[in-house]
Short mmCIF file of C-alpha atoms in Angstrom, two decimals:
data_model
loop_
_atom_site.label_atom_id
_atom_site.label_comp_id
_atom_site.label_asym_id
_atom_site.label_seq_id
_atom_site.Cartn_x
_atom_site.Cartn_y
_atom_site.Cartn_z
CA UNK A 1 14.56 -13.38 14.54
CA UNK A 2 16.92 -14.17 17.52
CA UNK A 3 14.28 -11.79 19.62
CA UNK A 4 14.24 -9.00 17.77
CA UNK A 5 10.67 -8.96 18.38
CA UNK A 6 11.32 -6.73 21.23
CA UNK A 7 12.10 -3.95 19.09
CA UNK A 8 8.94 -4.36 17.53
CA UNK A 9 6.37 -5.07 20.37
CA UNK A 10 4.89 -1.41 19.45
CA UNK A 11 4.28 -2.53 16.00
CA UNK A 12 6.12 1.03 15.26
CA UNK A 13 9.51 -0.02 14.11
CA UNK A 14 10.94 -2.86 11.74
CA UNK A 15 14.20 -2.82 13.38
CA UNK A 16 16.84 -4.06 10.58
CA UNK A 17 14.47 -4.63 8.06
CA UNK A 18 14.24 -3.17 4.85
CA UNK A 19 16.16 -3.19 1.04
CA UNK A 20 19.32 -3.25 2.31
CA UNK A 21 21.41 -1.25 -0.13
CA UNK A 22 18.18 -0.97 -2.27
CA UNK A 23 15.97 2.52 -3.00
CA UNK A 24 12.06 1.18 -3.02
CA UNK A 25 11.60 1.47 -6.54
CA UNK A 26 15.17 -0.60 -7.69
CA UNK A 27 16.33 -4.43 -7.72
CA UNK A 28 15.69 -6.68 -5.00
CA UNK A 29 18.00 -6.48 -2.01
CA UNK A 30 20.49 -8.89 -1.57
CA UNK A 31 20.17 -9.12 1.88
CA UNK A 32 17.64 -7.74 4.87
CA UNK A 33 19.92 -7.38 7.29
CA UNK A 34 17.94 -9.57 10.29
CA UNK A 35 16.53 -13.61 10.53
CA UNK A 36 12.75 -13.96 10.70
CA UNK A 37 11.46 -15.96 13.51
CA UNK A 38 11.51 -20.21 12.37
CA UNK A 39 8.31 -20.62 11.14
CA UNK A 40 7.35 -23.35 8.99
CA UNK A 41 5.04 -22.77 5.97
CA UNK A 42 1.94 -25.01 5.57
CA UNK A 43 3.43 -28.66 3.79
CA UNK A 44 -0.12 -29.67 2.26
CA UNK A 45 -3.42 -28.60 2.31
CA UNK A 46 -5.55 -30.37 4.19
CA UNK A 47 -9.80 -30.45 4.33
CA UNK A 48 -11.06 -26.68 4.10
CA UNK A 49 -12.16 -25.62 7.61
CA UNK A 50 -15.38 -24.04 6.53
CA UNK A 51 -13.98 -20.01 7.09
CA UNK A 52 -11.71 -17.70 6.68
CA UNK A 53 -11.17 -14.35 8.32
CA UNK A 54 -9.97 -11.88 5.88
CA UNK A 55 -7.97 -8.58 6.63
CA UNK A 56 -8.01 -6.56 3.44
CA UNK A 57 -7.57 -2.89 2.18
CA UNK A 58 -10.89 -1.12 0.83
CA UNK A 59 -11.94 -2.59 -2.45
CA UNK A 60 -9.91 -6.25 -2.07
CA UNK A 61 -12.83 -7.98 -1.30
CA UNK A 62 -15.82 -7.14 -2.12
CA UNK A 63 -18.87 -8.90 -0.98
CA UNK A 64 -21.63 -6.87 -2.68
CA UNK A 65 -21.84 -5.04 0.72
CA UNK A 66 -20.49 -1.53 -0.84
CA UNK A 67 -22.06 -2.27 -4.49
CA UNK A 68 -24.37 -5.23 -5.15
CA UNK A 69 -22.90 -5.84 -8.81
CA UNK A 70 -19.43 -5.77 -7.21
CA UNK A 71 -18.45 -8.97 -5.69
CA UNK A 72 -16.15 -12.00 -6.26
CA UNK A 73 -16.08 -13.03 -2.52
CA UNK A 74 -19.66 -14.98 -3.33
CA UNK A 75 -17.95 -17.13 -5.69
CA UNK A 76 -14.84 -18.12 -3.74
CA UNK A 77 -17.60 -19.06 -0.97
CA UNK A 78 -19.31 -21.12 -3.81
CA UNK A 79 -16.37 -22.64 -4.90
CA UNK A 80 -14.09 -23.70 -1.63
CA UNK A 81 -17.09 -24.34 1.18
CA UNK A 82 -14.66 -21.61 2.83
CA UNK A 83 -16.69 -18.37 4.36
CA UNK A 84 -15.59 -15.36 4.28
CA UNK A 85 -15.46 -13.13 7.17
CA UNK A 86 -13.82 -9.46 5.61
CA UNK A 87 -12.38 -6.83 8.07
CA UNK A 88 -11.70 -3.72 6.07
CA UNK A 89 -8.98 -1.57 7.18
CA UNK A 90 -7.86 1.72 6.71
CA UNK A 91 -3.87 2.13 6.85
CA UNK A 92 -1.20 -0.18 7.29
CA UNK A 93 -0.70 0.99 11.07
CA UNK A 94 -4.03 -0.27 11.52
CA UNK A 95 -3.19 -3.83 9.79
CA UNK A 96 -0.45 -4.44 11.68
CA UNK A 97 -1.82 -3.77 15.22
CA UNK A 98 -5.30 -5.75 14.30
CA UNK A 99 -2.75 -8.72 12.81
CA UNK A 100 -0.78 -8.91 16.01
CA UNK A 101 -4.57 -9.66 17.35
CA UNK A 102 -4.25 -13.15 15.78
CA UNK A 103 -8.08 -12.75 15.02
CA UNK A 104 -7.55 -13.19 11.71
CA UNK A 105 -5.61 -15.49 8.42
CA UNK A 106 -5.16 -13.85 5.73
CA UNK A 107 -4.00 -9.89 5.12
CA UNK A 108 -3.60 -7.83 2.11
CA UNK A 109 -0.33 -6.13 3.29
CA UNK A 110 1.30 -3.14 1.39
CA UNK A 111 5.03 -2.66 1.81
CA UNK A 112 5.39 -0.64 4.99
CA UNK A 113 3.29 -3.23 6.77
CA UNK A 114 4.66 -7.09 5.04
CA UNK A 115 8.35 -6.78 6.92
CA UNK A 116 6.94 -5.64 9.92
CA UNK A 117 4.82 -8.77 10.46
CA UNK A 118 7.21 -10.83 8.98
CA UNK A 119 9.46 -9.51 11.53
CA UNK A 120 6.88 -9.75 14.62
CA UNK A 121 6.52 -13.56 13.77
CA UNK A 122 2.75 -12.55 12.80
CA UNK A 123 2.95 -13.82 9.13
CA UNK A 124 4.95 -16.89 8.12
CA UNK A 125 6.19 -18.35 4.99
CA UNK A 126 3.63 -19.29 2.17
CA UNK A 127 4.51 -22.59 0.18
CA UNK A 128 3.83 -21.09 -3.47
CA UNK A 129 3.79 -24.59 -4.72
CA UNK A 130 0.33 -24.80 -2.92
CA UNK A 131 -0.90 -21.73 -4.78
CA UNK A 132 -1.14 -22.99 -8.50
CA UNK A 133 -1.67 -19.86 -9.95
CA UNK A 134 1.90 -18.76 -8.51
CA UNK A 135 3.23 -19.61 -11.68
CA UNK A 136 1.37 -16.95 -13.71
CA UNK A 137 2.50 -13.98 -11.43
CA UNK A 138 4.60 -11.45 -13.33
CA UNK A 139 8.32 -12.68 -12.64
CA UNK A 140 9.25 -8.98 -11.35
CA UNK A 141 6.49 -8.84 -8.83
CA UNK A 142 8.55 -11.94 -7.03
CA UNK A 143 10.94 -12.09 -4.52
CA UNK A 144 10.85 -8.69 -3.99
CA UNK A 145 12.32 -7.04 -0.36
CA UNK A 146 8.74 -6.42 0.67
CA UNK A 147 7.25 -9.80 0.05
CA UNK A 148 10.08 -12.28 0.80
CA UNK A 149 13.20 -12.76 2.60
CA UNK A 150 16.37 -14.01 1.95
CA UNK A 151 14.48 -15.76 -1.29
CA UNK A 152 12.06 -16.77 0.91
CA UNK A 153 8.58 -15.97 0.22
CA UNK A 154 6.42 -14.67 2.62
CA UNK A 155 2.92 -14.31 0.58
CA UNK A 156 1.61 -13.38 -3.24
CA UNK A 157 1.59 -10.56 -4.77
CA UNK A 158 -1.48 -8.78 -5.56
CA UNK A 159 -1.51 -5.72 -7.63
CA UNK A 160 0.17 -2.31 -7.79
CA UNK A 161 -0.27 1.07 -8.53
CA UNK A 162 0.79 4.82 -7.82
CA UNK A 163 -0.85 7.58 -5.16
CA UNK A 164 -2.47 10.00 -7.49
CA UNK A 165 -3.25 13.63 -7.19
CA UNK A 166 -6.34 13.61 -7.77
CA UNK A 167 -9.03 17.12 -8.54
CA UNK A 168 -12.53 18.44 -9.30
CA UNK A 169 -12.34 19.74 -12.52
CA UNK A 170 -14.95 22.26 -12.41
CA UNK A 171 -13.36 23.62 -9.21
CA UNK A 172 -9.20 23.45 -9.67
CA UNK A 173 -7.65 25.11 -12.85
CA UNK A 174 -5.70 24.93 -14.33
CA UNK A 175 -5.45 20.91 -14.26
CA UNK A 176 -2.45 20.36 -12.03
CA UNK A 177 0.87 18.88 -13.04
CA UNK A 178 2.95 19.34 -10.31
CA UNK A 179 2.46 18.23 -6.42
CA UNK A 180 3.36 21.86 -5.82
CA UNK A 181 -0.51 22.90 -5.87
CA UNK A 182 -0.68 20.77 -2.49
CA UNK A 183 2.69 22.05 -1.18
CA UNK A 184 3.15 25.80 -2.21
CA UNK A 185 2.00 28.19 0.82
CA UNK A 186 -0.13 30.19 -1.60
CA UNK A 187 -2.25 27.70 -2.78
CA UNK A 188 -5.18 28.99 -3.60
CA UNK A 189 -7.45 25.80 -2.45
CA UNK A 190 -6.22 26.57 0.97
CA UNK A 191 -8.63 24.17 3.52
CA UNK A 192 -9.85 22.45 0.12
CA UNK A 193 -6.83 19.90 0.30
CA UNK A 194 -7.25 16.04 1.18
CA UNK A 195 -4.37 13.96 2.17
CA UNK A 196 -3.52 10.41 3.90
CA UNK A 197 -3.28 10.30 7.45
CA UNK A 198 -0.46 8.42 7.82
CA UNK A 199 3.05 8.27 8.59
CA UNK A 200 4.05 7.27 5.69
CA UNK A 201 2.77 10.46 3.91
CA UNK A 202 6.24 12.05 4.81
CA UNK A 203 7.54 10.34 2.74
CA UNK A 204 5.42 11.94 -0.31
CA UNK A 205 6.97 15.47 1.08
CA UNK A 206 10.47 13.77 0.76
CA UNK A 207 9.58 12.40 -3.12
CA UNK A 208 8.33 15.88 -3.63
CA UNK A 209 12.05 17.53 -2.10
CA UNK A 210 13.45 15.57 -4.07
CA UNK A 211 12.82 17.32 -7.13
CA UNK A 212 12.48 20.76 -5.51
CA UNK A 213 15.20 20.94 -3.41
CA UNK A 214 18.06 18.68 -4.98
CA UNK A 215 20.49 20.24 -2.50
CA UNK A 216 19.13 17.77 0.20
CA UNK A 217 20.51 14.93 -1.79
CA UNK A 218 17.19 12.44 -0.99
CA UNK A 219 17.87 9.66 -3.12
CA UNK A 220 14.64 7.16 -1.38
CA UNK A 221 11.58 9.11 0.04
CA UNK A 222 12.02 5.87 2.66
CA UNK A 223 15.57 6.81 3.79
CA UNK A 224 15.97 10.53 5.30
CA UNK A 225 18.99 11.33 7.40
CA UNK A 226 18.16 14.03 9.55
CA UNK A 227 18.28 16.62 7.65
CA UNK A 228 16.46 15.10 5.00
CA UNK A 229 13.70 13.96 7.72
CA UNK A 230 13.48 17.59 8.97
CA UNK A 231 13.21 19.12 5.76
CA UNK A 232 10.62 17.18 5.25
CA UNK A 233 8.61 17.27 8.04
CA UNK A 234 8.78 21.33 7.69
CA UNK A 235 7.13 21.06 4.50
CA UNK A 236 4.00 19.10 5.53
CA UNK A 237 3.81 21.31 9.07
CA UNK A 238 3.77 24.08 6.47
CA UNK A 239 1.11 22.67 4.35
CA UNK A 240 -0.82 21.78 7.81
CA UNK A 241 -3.37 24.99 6.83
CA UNK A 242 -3.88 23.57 3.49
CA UNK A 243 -5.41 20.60 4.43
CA UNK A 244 -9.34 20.54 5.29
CA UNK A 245 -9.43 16.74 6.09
CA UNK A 246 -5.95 13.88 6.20
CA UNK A 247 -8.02 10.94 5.61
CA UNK A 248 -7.92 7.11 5.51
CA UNK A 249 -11.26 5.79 4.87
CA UNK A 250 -11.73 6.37 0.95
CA UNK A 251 -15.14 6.13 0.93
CA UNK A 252 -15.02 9.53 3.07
CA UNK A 253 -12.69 11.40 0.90
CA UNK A 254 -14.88 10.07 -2.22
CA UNK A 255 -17.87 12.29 0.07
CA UNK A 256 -15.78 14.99 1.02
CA UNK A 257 -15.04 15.33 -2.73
CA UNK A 258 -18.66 14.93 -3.91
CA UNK A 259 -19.67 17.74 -1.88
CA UNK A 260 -16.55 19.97 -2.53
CA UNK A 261 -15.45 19.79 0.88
CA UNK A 262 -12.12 18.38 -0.41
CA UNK A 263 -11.26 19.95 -4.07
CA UNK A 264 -7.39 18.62 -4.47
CA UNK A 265 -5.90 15.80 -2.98
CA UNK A 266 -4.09 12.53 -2.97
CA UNK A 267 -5.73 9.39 -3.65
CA UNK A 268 -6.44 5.89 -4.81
CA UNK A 269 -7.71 5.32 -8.13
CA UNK A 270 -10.50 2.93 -6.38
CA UNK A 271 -11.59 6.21 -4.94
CA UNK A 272 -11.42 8.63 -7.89
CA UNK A 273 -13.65 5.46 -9.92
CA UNK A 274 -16.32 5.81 -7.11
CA UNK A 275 -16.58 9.46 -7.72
CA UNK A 276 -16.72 9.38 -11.33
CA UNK A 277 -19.64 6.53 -10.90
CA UNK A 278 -21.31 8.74 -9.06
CA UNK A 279 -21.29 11.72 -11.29
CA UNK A 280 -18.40 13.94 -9.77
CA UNK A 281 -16.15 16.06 -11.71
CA UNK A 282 -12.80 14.65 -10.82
CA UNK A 283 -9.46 13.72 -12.35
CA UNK A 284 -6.51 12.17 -11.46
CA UNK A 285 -3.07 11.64 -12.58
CA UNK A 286 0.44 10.79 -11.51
CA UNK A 287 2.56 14.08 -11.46
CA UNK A 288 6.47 15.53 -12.65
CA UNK A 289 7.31 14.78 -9.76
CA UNK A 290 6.39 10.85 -9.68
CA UNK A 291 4.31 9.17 -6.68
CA UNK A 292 4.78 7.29 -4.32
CA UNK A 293 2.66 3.80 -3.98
CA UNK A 294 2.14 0.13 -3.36
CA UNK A 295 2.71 -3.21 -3.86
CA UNK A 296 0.39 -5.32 -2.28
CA UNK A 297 1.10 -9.14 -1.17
CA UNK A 298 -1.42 -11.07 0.39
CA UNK A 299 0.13 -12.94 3.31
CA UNK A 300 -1.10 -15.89 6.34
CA UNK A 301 -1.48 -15.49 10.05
CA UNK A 302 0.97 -17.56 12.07
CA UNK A 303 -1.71 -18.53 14.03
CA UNK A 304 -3.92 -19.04 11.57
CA UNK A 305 -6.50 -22.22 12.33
CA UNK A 306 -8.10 -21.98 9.28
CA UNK A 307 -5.11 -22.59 6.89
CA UNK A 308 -6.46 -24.61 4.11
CA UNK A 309 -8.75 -21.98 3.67
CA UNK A 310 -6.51 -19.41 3.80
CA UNK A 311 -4.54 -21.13 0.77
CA UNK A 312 -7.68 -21.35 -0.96
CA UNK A 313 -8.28 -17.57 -0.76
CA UNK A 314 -4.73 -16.87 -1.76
CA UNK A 315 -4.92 -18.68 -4.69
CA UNK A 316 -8.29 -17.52 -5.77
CA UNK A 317 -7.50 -13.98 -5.13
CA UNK A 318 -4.54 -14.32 -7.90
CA UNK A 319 -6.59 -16.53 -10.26
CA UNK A 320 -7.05 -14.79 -13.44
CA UNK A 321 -11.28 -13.79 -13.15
CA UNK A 322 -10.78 -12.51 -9.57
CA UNK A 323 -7.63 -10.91 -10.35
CA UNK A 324 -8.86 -8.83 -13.14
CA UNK A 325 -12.04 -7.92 -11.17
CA UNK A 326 -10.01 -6.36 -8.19
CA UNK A 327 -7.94 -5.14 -10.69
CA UNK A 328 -10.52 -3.28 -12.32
CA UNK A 329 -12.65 -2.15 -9.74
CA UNK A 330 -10.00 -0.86 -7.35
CA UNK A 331 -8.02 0.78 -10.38
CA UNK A 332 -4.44 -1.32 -10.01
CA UNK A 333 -2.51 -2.87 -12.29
CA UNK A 334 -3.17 -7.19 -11.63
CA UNK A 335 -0.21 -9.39 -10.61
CA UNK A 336 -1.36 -12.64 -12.86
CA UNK A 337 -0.38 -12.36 -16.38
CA UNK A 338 -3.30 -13.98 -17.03
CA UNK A 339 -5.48 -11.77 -15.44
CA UNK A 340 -5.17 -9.15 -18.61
CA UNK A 341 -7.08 -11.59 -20.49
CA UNK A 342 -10.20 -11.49 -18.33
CA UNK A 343 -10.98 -7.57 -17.77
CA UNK A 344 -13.86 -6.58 -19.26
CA UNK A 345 -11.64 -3.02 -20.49
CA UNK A 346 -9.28 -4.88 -23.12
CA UNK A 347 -7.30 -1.59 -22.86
CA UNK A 348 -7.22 -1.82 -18.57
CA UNK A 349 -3.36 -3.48 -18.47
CA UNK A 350 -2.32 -0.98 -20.96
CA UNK A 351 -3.18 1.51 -19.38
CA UNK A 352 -1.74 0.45 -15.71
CA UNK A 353 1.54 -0.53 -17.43
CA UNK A 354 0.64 -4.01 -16.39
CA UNK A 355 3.84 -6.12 -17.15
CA UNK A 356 5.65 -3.09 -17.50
CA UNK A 357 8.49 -3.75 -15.16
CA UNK A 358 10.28 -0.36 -16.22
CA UNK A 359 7.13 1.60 -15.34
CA UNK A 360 6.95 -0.28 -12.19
CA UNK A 361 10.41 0.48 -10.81
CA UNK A 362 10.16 4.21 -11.16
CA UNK A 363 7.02 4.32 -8.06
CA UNK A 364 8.67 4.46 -4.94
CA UNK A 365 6.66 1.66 -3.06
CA UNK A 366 5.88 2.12 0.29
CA UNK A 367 8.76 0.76 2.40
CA UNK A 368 9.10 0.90 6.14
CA UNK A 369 11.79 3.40 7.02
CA UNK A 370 14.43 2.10 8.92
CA UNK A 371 17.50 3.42 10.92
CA UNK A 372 19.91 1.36 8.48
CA UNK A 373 19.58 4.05 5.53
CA UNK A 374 17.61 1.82 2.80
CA UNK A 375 19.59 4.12 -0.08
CA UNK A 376 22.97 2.51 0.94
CA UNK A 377 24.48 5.41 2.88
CA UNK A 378 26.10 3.52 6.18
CA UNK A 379 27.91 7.09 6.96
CA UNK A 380 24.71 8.22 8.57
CA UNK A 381 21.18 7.23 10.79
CA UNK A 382 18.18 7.50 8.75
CA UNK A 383 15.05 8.21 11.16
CA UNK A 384 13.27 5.25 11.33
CA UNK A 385 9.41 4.30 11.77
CA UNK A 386 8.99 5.30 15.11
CA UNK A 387 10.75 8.89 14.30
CA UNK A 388 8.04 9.17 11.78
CA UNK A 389 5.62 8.50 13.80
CA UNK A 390 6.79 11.02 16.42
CA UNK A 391 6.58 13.13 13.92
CA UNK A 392 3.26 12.56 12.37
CA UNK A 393 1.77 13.57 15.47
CA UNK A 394 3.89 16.71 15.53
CA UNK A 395 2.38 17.57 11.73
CA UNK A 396 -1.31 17.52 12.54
CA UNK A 397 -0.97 18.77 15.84
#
C-alpha cells in the first residue's frame, strides 16, 4: 500500500483502514481510504502439496483433540491428501503477530484482525471462483469492509455471532438483562466477573455508554474521539475490581465457571455449550444494550507454499456438512445457505438469525479502530489501535 506498512510494523495500528464513512454494523464502505500492497491471488489450483498449516480461533477446527466425537478436520484430510497442521489462538492480537510469522496459510480472521493483514501484505487476495462453494455464501456476508477491499475480496466468510453475557444460574439472580450487572460499582458479584482480555473489549464499555450515557454522542463502539475514548476507558478502570479473571482461552473461562470462580461474564456461545455439556448451570443471552461481535473470514498467507491446499481448506470449511458442524458446535450462525440444511438442530439457523441480514447489522462487529473516525465525523481524531492498546494496559494495571 505505497509503504504504509511502516505504520503497521507493530502489528498495533491499521493506519487508514477501516469503513470509511461506515459504523461496524451498517452498509459496506464505499471506500477504505488506503491501497493494499499488489498481490496477486492464486490463478489455478495446482496438485495439493500434501499440508496445510492452519491458524484458527478455538472451536474452527476441530480434530477430535478437545472432543473425540467432534471433528471434521479428519475428513478434509480424507478427502484432499492435504494434512492439517491447527494452531489455535486466543485473540486477534495474537493472530496477527503469529501471521506476520509466515509459518502458516490459512487464518480464521475476525474483523479487527482481516484489514490489518491485508494491510501488512500478510494475506492476499482469494480468487472466489476457485472456491465453488462461494456461490452459496449469504449475499450480505460479501464484500463487506472487513473481508474485501475496494470490491476486492480478500478471503470467505465464515460465520457470525454476538459476545454474550453469559451467568450461573444457581449463583446470579435475578437473570440479567442489562450489561450494567458487569459495569455498576455495586455489583454484588464483585471478583466473580469474567471478561476478554483484549483491546478490543473497550469497545464493549463504549456500546454499553452508548445507551447509558447518550450525552457522549458514541454513534460506533469502534470510533471514540477523545472524550468518547476516555469515558470509556474510566468505566472499565472502574470495573477493574469486578473482574476475578480477563480471559482469552475459553476453555479456561468454561473452568473458571464450572468451579464458580467466574459467576458473570462475557462470552462465546462455543464456551457457554461446553459448560452446559458438562453439567454447569449457565445461561447466556444478548442484552438491552446489544453486543458487540464477529464476523469471521477465513483468509491465505502471502507466503503461503502450500496454496492448493489452502484453497482446498477454504472451500471445505464453507461446504455445507462442515459448515453446519462448526456452526453448531461453536454456537454461530453458518455463512453457506446451504449449510442450514445439514445441522443436525433443524431449528439451529432460526435461532442464530441465520440469513437474517437485519439481525446481522444491528451487532457491532469487531472493527479495528482507526484515527480516521469510522462513524463519518472528519471534524475530529478518533484514538486509534495503538491508543487502545496504551490503554488496555492502563485498565488491568
Amino acid at each position: 500500500m505505497r509503504k504504509i506498512v511502516g505504520l503497521i510494523a507493530a502489528g498495533l495500528l491499521l493506519a487508514a483502514c477501516g469503513t470509511s464513512g461506515t459504523p461496524s454494523g451498517g452498509a459496506p464502505a464505499s471506500g477504505q481510504g488506503f491501497t493494499p500492497p499488489s498481490l496477486p491471488a492464486l490463478q489455478q489450483l495446482g496438485q495439493p502439496e500434501g499440508e496445510v498449516n492452519i491458524l484458527a480461533w478455538p472451536g474452527y477446527a476441530e480434530n477430535g483433540s478437545t472432543d473425540p466425537s467432534v471433528n471434521w478436520v479428519g475428513p478434509f484430510e480424507r478427502q484432499t491428501g492435504c494434512k492439517a497442521n491447527v494452531k489455535v489462538f486466543g485473540t486477534s492480537d495474537e493472530a496477527v503477530s503469529l501471521m506476520k510469522t509466515g509459518q502458516y496459510d490459512v487464518v480464521s480472521a475476525s474483523g479487527d484482525a482481516s484489514l490489518r493483514l491485508v494491510a501488512g501484505g500478510d494475506v492476499e487476495p482469494v480468487n472466489t471462483a476457485l472456491v465453488p462453494n462461494y456461490a452459496d455464501v449469504f449475499d450480505f456476508l460479501r464484500n463487506r469492509p472487513w473481508n474485501s477491499v475496494h470490491g476486492v475480496a480478500y478471503g470467505v466468510p465464515h460465520g457470525w455471532g454476538a459476545n454474550l453475557l453469559t451467568w450461573r444460574t444457581d449463583r446470579v439472580n435475578p437473570a440479567p438483562t442489562s450489561w450494567s450487572v458487569m459495569f455498576d460499582p455495586n455489583s454484588p458479584y464483585k471478583g466473580k466477573v469474567s471478561a476478554y482480555d483484549s483491546p478490543i473489549y473497550i469497545a464493549d464499555a463504549a456500546l454499553y455508554l452508548m445507551v447509558h450515557r447518550p450525552e457522549l454522542g458514541i454513534k460506533d463502539p469502534y470510533a471514540l474521539d477523545e472524550k468518547q475514548f476516555r469515558a470509556s476507558v474510566d468505566l472499565l478502570k472502574q470495573q477493574r475490581p469486578l473482574v476475578g479473571e480477563y480471559w482469552s482461552d475459553y476453555l479456561k473461562q468454561s473452568q473458571a465457571f464450572k468451579n464458580s470462580d467466574a459467576v458473570l461474564g462475557t462470552s462465546w456461545q462455543v464456551t457457554v455449550n461446553t459448560m452446559t455439556s458438562a453439567g454447569a448451570p449457565v445461561q447466556a443471552a444478548v442484552p438491552s444494550e446489544g453486543a458487540t461481535g464477529w464476523s469471521d473470514t477465513w483468509m491465505v498467507s502471502a507466503r503461503s507454499p502450500h496454496k492448493t491446499c489452502a484453497y482446498k481448506w477454504l472451500d471445505y470449511i464453507i461446504s455445507p456438512a462442515a459448515n453446519a458442524q462448526v456452526a453448531e458446535y461453536f454456537g454461530e450462525s453458518p455463512s453457506n445457505a446451504k449449510a442450514c440444511g445439514a445441522t443436525k438442530d433443524p431449528n439451529h439457523c432460526a435461532t442464530f438469525h441465520a440469513g437474517d441480514a437485519e439481525y446481522a447489522s444491528k451487532i457491532h462487529y469487531w472493527t479495528t479502530p482507526i484515527a480516521q473516525c469510522l462513524d463519518g465525523r472528519t471534524d475530529v481524531k478518533c484514538a486509534d489501535y495503538a491508543e487502545w492498546t496504551r490503554a488496555w494496559t492502563e485498565i488491568k494495571g
